[in-house]
PDB file of C-alpha atoms and ligand atoms in Angstrom:
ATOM      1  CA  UNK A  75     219.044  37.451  18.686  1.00 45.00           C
ATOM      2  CA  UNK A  76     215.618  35.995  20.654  1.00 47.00           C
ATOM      3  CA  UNK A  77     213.119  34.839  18.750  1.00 49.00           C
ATOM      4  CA  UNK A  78     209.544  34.532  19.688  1.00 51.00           C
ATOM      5  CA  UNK A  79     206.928  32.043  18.491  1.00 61.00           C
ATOM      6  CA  UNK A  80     203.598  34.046  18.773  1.00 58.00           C
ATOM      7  CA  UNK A  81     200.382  32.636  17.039  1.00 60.00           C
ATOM      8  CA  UNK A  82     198.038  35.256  15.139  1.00 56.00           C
ATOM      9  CA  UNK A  83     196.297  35.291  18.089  1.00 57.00           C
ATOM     10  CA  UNK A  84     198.498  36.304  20.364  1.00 60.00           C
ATOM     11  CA  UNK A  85     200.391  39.056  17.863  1.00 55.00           C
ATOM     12  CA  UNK A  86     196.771  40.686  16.985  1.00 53.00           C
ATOM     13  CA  UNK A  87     196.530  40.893  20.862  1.00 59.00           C
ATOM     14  CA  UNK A  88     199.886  42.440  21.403  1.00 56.00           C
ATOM     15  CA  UNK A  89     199.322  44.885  18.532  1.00 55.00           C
ATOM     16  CA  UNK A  90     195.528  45.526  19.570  1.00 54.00           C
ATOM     17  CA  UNK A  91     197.501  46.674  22.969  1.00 54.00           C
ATOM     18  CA  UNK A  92     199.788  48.779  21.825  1.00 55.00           C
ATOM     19  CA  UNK A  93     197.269  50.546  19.326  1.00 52.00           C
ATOM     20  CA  UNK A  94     195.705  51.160  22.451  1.00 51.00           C
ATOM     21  CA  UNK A  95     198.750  52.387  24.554  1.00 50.00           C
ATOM     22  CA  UNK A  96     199.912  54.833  21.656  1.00 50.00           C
ATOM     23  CA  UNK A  97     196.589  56.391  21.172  1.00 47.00           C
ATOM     24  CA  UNK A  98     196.174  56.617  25.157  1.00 48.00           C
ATOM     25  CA  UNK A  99     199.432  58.299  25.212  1.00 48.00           C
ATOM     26  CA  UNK A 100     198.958  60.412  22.518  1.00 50.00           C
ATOM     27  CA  UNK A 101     195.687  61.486  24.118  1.00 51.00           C
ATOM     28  CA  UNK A 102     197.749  63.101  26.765  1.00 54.00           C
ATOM     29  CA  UNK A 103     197.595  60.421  29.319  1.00 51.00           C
ATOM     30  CA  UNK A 104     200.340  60.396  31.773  1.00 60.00           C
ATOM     31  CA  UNK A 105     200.925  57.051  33.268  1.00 58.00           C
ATOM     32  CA  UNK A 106     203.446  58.608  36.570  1.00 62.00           C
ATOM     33  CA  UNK A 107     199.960  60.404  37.475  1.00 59.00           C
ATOM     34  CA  UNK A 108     197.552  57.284  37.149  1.00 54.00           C
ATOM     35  CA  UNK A 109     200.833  55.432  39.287  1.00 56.00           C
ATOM     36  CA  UNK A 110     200.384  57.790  41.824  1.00 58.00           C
ATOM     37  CA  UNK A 111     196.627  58.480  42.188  1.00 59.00           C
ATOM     38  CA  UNK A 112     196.765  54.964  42.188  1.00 59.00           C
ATOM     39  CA  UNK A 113     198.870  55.014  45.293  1.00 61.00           C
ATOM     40  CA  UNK A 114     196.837  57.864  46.840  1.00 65.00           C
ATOM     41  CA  UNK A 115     193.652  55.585  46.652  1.00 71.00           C
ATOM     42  CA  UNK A 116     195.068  53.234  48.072  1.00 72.00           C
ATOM     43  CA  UNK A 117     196.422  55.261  51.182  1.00 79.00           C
ATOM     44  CA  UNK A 118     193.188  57.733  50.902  1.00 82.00           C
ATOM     45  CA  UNK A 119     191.799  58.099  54.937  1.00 84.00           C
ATOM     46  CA  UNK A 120     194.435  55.753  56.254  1.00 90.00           C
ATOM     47  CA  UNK A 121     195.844  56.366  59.396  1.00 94.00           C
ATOM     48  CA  UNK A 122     199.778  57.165  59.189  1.00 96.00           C
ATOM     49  CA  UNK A 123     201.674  56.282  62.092  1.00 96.00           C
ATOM     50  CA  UNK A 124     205.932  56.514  61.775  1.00 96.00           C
ATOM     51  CA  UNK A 125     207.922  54.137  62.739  1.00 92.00           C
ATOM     52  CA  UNK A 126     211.869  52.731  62.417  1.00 89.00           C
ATOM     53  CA  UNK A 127     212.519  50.246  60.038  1.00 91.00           C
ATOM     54  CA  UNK A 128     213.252  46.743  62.442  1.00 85.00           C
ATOM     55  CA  UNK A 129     215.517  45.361  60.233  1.00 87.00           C
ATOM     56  CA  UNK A 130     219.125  46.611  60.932  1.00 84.00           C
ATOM     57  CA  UNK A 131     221.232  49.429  63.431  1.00 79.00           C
ATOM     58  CA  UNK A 132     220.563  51.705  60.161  1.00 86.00           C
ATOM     59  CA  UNK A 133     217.193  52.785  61.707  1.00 85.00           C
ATOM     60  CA  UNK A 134     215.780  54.415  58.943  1.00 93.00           C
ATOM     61  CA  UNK A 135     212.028  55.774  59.361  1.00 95.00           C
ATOM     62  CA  UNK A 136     208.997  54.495  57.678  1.00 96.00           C
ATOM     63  CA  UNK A 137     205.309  55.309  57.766  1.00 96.00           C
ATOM     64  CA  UNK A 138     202.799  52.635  58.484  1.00 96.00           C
ATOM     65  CA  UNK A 139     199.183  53.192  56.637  1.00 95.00           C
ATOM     66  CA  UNK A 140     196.445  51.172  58.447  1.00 94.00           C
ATOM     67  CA  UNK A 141     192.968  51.178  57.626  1.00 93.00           C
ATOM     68  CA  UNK A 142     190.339  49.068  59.852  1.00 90.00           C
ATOM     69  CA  UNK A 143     193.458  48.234  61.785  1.00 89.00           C
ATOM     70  CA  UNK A 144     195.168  46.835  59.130  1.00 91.00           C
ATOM     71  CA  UNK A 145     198.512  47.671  57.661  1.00 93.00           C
ATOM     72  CA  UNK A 146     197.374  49.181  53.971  1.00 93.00           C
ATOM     73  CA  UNK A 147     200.575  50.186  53.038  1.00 93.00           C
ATOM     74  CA  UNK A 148     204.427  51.000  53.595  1.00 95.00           C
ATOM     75  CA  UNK A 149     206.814  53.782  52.609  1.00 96.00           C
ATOM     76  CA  UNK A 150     210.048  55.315  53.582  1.00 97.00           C
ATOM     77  CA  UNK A 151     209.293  58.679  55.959  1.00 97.00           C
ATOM     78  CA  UNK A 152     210.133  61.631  53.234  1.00 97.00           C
ATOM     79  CA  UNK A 153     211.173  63.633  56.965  1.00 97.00           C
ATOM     80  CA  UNK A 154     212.961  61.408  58.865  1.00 97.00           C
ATOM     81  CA  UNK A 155     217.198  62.193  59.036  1.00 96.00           C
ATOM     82  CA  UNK A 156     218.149  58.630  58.463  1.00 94.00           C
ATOM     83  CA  UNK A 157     216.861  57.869  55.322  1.00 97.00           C
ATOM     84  CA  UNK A 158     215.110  60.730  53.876  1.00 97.00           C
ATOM     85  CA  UNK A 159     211.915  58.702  52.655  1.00 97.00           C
ATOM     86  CA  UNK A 160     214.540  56.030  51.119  1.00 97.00           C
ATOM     87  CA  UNK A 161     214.458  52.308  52.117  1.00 97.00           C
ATOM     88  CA  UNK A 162     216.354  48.927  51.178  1.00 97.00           C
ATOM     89  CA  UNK A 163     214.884  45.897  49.665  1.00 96.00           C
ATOM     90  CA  UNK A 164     214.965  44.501  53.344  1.00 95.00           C
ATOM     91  CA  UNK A 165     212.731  47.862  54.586  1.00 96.00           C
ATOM     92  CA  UNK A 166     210.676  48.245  51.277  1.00 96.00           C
ATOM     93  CA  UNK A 167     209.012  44.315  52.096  1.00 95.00           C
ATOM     94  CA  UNK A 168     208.368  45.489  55.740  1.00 94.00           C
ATOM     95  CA  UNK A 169     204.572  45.009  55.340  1.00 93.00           C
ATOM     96  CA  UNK A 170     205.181  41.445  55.012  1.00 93.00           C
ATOM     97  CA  UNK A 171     206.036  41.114  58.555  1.00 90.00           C
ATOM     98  CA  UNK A 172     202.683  41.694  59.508  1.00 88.00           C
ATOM     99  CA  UNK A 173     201.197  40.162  56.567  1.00 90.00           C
ATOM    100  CA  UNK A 174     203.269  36.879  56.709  1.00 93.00           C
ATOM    101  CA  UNK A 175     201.557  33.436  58.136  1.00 93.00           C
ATOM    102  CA  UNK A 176     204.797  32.876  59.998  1.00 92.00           C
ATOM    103  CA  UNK A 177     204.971  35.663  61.773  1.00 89.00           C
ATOM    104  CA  UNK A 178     205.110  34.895  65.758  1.00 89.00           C
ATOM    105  CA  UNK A 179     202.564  36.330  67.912  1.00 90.00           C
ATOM    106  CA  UNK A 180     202.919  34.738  70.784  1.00 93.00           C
ATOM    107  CA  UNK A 181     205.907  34.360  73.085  1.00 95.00           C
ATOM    108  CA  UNK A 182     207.371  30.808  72.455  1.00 96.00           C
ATOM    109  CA  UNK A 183     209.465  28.856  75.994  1.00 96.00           C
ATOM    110  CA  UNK A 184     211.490  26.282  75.651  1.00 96.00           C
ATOM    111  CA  UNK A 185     212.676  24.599  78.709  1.00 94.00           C
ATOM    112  CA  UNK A 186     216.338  23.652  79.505  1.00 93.00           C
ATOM    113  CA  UNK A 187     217.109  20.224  78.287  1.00 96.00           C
ATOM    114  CA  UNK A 188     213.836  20.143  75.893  1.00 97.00           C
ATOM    115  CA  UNK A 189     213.478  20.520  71.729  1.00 97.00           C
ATOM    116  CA  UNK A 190     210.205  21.694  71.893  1.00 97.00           C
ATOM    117  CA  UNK A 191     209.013  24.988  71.886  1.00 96.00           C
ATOM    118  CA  UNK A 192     205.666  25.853  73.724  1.00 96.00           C
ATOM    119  CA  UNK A 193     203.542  29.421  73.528  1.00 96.00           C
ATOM    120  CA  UNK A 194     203.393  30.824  76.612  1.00 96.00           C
ATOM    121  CA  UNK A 195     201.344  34.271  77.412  1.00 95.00           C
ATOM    122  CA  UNK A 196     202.749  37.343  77.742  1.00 95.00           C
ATOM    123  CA  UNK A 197     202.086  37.717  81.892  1.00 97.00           C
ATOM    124  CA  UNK A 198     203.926  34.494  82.362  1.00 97.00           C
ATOM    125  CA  UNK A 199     206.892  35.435  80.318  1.00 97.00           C
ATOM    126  CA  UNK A 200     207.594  38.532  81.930  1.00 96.00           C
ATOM    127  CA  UNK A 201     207.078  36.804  85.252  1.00 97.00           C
ATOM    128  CA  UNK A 202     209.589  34.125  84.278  1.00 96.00           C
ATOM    129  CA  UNK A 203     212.276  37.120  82.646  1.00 95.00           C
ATOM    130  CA  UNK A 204     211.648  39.180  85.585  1.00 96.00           C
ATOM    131  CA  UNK A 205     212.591  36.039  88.409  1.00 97.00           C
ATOM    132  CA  UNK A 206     215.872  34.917  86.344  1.00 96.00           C
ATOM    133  CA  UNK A 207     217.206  38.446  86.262  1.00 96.00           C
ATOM    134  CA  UNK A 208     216.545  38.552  89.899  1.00 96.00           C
ATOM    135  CA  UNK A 209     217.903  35.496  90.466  1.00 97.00           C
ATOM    136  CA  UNK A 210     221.200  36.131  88.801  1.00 97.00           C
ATOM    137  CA  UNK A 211     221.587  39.184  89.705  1.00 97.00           C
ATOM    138  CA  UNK A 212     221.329  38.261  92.899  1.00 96.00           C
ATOM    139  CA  UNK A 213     223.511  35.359  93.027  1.00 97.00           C
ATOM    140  CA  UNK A 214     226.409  37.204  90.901  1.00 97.00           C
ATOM    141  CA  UNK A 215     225.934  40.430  92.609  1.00 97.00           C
ATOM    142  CA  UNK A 216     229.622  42.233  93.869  1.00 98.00           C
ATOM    143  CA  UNK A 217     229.543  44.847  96.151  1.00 97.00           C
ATOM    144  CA  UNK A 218     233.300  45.886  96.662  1.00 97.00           C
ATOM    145  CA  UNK A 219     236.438  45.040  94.352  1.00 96.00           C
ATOM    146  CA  UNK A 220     239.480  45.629  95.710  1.00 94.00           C
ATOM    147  CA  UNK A 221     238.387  47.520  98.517  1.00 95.00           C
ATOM    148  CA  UNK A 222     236.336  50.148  96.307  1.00 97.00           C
ATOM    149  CA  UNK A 223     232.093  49.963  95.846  1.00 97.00           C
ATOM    150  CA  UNK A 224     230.641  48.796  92.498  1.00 97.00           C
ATOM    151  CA  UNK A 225     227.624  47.356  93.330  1.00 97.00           C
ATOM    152  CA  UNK A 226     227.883  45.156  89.761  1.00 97.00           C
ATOM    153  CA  UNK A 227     227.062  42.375  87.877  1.00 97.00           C
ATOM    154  CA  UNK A 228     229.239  40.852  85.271  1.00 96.00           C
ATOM    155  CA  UNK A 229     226.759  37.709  84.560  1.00 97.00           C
ATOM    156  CA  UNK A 230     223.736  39.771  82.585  1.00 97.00           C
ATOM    157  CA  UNK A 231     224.194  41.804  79.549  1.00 96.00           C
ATOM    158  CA  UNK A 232     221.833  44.779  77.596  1.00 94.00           C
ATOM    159  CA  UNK A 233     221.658  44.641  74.398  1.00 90.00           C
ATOM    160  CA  UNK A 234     219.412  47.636  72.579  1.00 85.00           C
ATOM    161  CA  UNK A 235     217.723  47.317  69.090  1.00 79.00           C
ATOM    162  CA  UNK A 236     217.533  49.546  66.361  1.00 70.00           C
ATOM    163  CA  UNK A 237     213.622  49.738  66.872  1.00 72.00           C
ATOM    164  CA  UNK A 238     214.161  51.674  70.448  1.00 79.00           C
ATOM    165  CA  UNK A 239     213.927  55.635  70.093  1.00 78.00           C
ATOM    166  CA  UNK A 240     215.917  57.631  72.058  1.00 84.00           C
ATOM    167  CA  UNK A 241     213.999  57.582  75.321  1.00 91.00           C
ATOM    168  CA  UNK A 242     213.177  53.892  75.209  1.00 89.00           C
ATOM    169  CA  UNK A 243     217.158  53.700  75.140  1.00 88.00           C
ATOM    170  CA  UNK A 244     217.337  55.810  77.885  1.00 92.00           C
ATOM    171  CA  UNK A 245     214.832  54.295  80.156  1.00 94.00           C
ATOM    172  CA  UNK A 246     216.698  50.816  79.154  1.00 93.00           C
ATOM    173  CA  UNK A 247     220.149  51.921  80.030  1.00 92.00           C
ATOM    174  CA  UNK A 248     218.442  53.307  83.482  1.00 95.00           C
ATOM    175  CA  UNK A 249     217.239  50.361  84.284  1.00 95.00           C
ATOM    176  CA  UNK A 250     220.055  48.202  83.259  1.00 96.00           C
ATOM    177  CA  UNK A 251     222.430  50.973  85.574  1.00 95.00           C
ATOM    178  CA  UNK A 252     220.148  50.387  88.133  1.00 96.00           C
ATOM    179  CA  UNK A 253     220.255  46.924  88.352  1.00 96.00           C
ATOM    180  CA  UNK A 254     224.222  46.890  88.417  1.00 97.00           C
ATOM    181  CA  UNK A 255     224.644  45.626  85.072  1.00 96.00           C
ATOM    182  CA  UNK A 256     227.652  47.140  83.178  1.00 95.00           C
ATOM    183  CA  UNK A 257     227.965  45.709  79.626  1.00 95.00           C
ATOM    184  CA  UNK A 258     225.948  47.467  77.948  1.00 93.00           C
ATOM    185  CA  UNK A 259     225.495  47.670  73.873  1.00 89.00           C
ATOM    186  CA  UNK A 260     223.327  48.483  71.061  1.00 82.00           C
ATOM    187  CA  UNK A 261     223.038  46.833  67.952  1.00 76.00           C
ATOM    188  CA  UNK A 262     224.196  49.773  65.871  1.00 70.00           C
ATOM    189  CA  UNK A 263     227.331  49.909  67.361  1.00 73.00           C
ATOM    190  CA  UNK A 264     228.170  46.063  66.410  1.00 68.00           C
TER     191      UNK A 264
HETATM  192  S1  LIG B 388     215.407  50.095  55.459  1.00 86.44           S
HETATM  193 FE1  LIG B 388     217.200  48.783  55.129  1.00 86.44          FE
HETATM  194  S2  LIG B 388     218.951  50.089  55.709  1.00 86.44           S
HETATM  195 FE2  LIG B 388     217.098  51.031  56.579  1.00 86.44          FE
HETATM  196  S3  LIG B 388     216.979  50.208  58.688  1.00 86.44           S
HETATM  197 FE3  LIG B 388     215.719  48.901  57.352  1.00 86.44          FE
HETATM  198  S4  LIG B 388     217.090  47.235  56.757  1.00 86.44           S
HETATM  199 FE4  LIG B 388     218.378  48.870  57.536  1.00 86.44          FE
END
């Protein structure tokens, strides 16, 4: 058995409280509908924009509130296949993504041989992607194996996230195809 050490205080508090909840509940108050207008002013005149959960190859949808561009609230989208307006732990916490001090907002380069990690904008970072996949494309590029065309590469792989909708995916693997590459994944497969 637990015992608790409570002064008078403290118990004429805690019984003052419950007084209070009986009689509130006895005067017909239902606490689910003060939980959920609670909710509803919170969301009231937000802007609700869906999205897929980040997190895993699940993909499961949720719906982003945002008032005065900022992310109000979270919830699992009630018409999306996946999920059906469930979510995880993981996907329930998204907000804190956005909310978090550590979140990255800038793209970070570290140069070969170096430790440190220096933000670099976005511009020069695609720049820099855009020459390496040239580059090794390029320099790994095979035009004919064994007397047959395959214009390939076997040095650059594609690897799609659970965040790209279906024709994201598709313009991806277009690309990719284009450029010669042939191992291509997603992260829901693996
Ligand atoms: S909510 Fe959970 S199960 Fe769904 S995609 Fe996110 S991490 Fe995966």
């Amino acid at each position: 058995m637990v015992e608790m050490n409570i002064n008078r205080r403290q118990f004429l508090k805690l019984t003052g409280a419950t007084a209070a909840t009986l009689a509130i509940v006895e005067l017909g108050f239902n606490e689910k509908e003060v939980y959920a207008s609670s909710k509803e002013l919170k969301i009231a005149k937000s802007t609700v924009t869906p999205t897929i959960c980040c997190y895993c190859g699940v993909g499961c949808g949720i719906l982003v509130h945002t008032k005065n561009n900022q992310v109000v609230y979270t919830e699992g989208d009630p018409d999306h296949p996946v999920n059906e307006g469930k979510l995880c732990s993981k996907g329930t916490t998204i907000r804190q993504l956005y909310t978090t001090e550590k979140r990255v907002l800038k793209p970070r380069y570290r140069a070969p041989g170096s430790s440190e990690w220096v933000e670099k904008d976005w511009e020069w970072m695609y720049e820099r992607i855009a020459k390496r996949v040239k580059e090794t494309r390029d320099a790994s590029f095979i035009e004919k194996e064994g007397g047959i065309v395959v214009n390939k590469t076997e040095r650059i792989a594609s690897l799609g996230g659970a965040a790209l909708d279906n024709e994201e995916t598709y313009l991806l693997s277009k690309m990719m195809r284009g450029l010669g590459i042939v191992y291509l994944e997603h992260q829901a497969r693996i």
